[in-house]
Coordinates of C-alpha atoms in Angstrom, one line a residue:
X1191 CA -72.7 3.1 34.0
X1192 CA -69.6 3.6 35.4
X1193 CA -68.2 5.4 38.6
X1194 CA -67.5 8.9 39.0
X1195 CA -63.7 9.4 39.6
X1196 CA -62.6 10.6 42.4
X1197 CA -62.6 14.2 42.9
X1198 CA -59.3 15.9 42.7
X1199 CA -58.2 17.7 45.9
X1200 CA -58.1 21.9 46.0
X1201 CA -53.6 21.3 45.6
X1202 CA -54.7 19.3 42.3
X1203 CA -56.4 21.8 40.9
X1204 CA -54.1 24.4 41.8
X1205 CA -51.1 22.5 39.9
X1206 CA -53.4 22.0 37.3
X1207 CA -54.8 26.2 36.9
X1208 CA -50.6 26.8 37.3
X1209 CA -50.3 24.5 34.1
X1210 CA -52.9 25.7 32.4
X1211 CA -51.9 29.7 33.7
X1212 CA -48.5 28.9 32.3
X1213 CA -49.7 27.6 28.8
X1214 CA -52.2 30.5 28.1
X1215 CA -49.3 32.9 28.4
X1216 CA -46.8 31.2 26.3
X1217 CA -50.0 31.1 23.2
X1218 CA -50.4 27.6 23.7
X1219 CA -53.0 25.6 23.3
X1220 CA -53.4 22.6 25.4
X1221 CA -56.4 20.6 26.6
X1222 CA -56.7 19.2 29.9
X1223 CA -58.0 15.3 30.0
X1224 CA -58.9 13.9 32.8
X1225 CA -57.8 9.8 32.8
X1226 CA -60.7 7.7 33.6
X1227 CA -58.8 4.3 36.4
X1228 CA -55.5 4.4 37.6
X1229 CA -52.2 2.3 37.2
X1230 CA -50.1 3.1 34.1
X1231 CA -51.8 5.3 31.9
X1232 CA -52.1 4.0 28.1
X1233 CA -52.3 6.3 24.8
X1234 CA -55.8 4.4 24.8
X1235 CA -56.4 6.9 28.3
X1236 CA -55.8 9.9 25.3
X1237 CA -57.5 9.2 23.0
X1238 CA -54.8 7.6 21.7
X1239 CA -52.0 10.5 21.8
X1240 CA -48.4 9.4 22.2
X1241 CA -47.9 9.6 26.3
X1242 CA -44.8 11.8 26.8
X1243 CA -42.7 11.6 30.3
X1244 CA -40.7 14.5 31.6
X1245 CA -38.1 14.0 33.2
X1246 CA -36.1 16.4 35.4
X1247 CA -32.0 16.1 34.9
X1248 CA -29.8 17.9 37.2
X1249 CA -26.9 19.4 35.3
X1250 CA -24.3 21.5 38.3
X1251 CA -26.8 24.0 40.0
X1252 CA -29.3 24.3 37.3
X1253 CA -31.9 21.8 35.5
X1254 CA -33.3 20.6 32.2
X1255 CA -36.6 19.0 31.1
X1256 CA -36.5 16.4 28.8
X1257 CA -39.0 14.9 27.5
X1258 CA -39.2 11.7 25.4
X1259 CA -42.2 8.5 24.9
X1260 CA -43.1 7.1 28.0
X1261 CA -41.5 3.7 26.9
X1262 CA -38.5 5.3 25.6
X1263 CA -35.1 5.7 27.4
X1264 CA -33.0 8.8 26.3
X1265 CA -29.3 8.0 25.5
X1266 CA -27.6 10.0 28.3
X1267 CA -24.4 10.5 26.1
X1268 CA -26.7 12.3 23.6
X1269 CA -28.2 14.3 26.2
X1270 CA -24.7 15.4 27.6
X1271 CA -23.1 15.7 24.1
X1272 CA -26.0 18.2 23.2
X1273 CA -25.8 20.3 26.8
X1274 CA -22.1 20.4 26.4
X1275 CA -21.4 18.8 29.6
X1276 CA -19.6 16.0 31.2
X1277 CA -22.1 14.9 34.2
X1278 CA -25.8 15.0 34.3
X1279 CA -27.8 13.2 37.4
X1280 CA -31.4 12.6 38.2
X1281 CA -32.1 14.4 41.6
X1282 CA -34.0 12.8 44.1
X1283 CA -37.9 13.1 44.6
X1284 CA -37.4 16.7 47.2
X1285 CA -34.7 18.3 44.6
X1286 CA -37.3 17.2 41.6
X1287 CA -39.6 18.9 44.0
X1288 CA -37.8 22.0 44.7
X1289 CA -37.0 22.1 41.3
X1290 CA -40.5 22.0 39.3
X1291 CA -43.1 22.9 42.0
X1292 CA -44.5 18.8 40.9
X1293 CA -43.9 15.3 42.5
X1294 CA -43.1 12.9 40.6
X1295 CA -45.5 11.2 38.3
X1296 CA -47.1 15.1 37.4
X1297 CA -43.7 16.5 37.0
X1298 CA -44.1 19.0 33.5
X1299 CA -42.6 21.9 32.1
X1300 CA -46.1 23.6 32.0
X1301 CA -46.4 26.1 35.2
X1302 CA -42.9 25.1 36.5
X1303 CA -41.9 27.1 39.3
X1304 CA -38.8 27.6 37.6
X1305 CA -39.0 27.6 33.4
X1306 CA -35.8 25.4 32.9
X1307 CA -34.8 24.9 29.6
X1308 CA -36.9 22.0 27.5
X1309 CA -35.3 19.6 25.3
X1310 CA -37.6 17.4 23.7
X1311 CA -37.2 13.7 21.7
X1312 CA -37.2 14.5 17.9
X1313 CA -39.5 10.9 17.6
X1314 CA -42.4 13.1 19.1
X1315 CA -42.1 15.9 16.1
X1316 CA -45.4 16.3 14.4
X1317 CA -47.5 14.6 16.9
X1318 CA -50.2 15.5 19.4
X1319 CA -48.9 13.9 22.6
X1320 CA -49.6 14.0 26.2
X1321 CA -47.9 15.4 28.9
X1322 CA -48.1 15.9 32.6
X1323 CA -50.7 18.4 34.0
X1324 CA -49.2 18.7 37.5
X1325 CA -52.2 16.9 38.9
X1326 CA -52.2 12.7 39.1
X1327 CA -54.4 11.7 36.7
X1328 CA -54.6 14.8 34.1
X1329 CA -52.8 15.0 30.9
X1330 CA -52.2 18.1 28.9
X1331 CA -52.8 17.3 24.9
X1332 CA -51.0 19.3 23.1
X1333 CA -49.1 19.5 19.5
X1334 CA -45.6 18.6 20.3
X1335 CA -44.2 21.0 17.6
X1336 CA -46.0 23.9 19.2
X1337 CA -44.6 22.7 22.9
X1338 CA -41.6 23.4 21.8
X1339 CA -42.0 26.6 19.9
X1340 CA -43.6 27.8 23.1
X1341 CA -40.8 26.9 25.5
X1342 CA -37.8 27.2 23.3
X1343 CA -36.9 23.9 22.9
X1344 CA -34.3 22.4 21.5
X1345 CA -35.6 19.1 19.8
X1346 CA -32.8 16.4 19.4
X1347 CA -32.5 12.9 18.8
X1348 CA -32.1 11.3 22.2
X1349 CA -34.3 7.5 21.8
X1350 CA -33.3 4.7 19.8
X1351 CA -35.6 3.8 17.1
X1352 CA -38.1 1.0 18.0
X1353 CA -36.2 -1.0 15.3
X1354 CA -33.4 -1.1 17.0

């Protein structure tokens, strides 16, 4: 028998409704997993669903989710080619804040406080994956395809290939 997780507190569960609020309004549908331990969560945590980071980029006033594989790194020359733009920075933890409505580690387009634009890895095409939920410890599964028809996001080649 294992231990009961902690319970999450009355915030967590806020984020979470405000994700799940968000979703149910664009058509989408995602189901909420709660990960059993903590540290770095695993696809093995999702029942084995490629784990997808956002990340907030600042580009001049306004800001961009992208979201790519947890292990991968976007090519930022990519992601500025695509936006049409010369300089892109990754605001720190209050801007990211400010920004989303999350702190880091839950950041996710779903229930944004503001719905910046998405831009999403073309690797995760076709794929059920795993995004933040707003809460530590929750993942959204959802088909990455339909994430993006939802938001109106522009999918793009932004990793390298595992190859490479």
């Amino acid at each position: 028998m294992t231990d009961a997780a902690p319970a999450p507190d009355a915030n967590a569960l806020s984020d979470t409704t405000r994700a799940a609020s968000d979703a149910a309004a664009r058509g989408l549908a995602v189901d909420f997993v709660v990960r059993d331990g903590t540290g770095r969560p695993t696809n093995a945590d999702f029942g084995g669903a490629q784990i997808v980071k956002s990340v907030v980029v600042q580009r001049g006033d306004s800001f961009v989710f992208v979201l790519t594989p947890l292990d991968g790194q976007f090519n930022w020359a990519k992601l500025r080619a695509h936006l049409g733009v010369n300089r892109l920075s990754l605001p720190d933890a209050d801007a990211a804040f400010a920004a989303t409505g999350y702190k880091r580690g839950t950041i996710t387009p779903l229930g944004s406080s503001t719905a910046w634009p998405v831009i999403i890895d073309e690797s995760l095409s076709g794929q059920t994956v795993v995004v933040g939920a707003g809460s530590p410890g929750v993942g959204a599964l959802v088909h990455a395809d339909e994430l993006a028809r939802a938001y109106g996001a522009d999918v793009v080649q932004l990793t390298s290939a595992a190859t490479e």
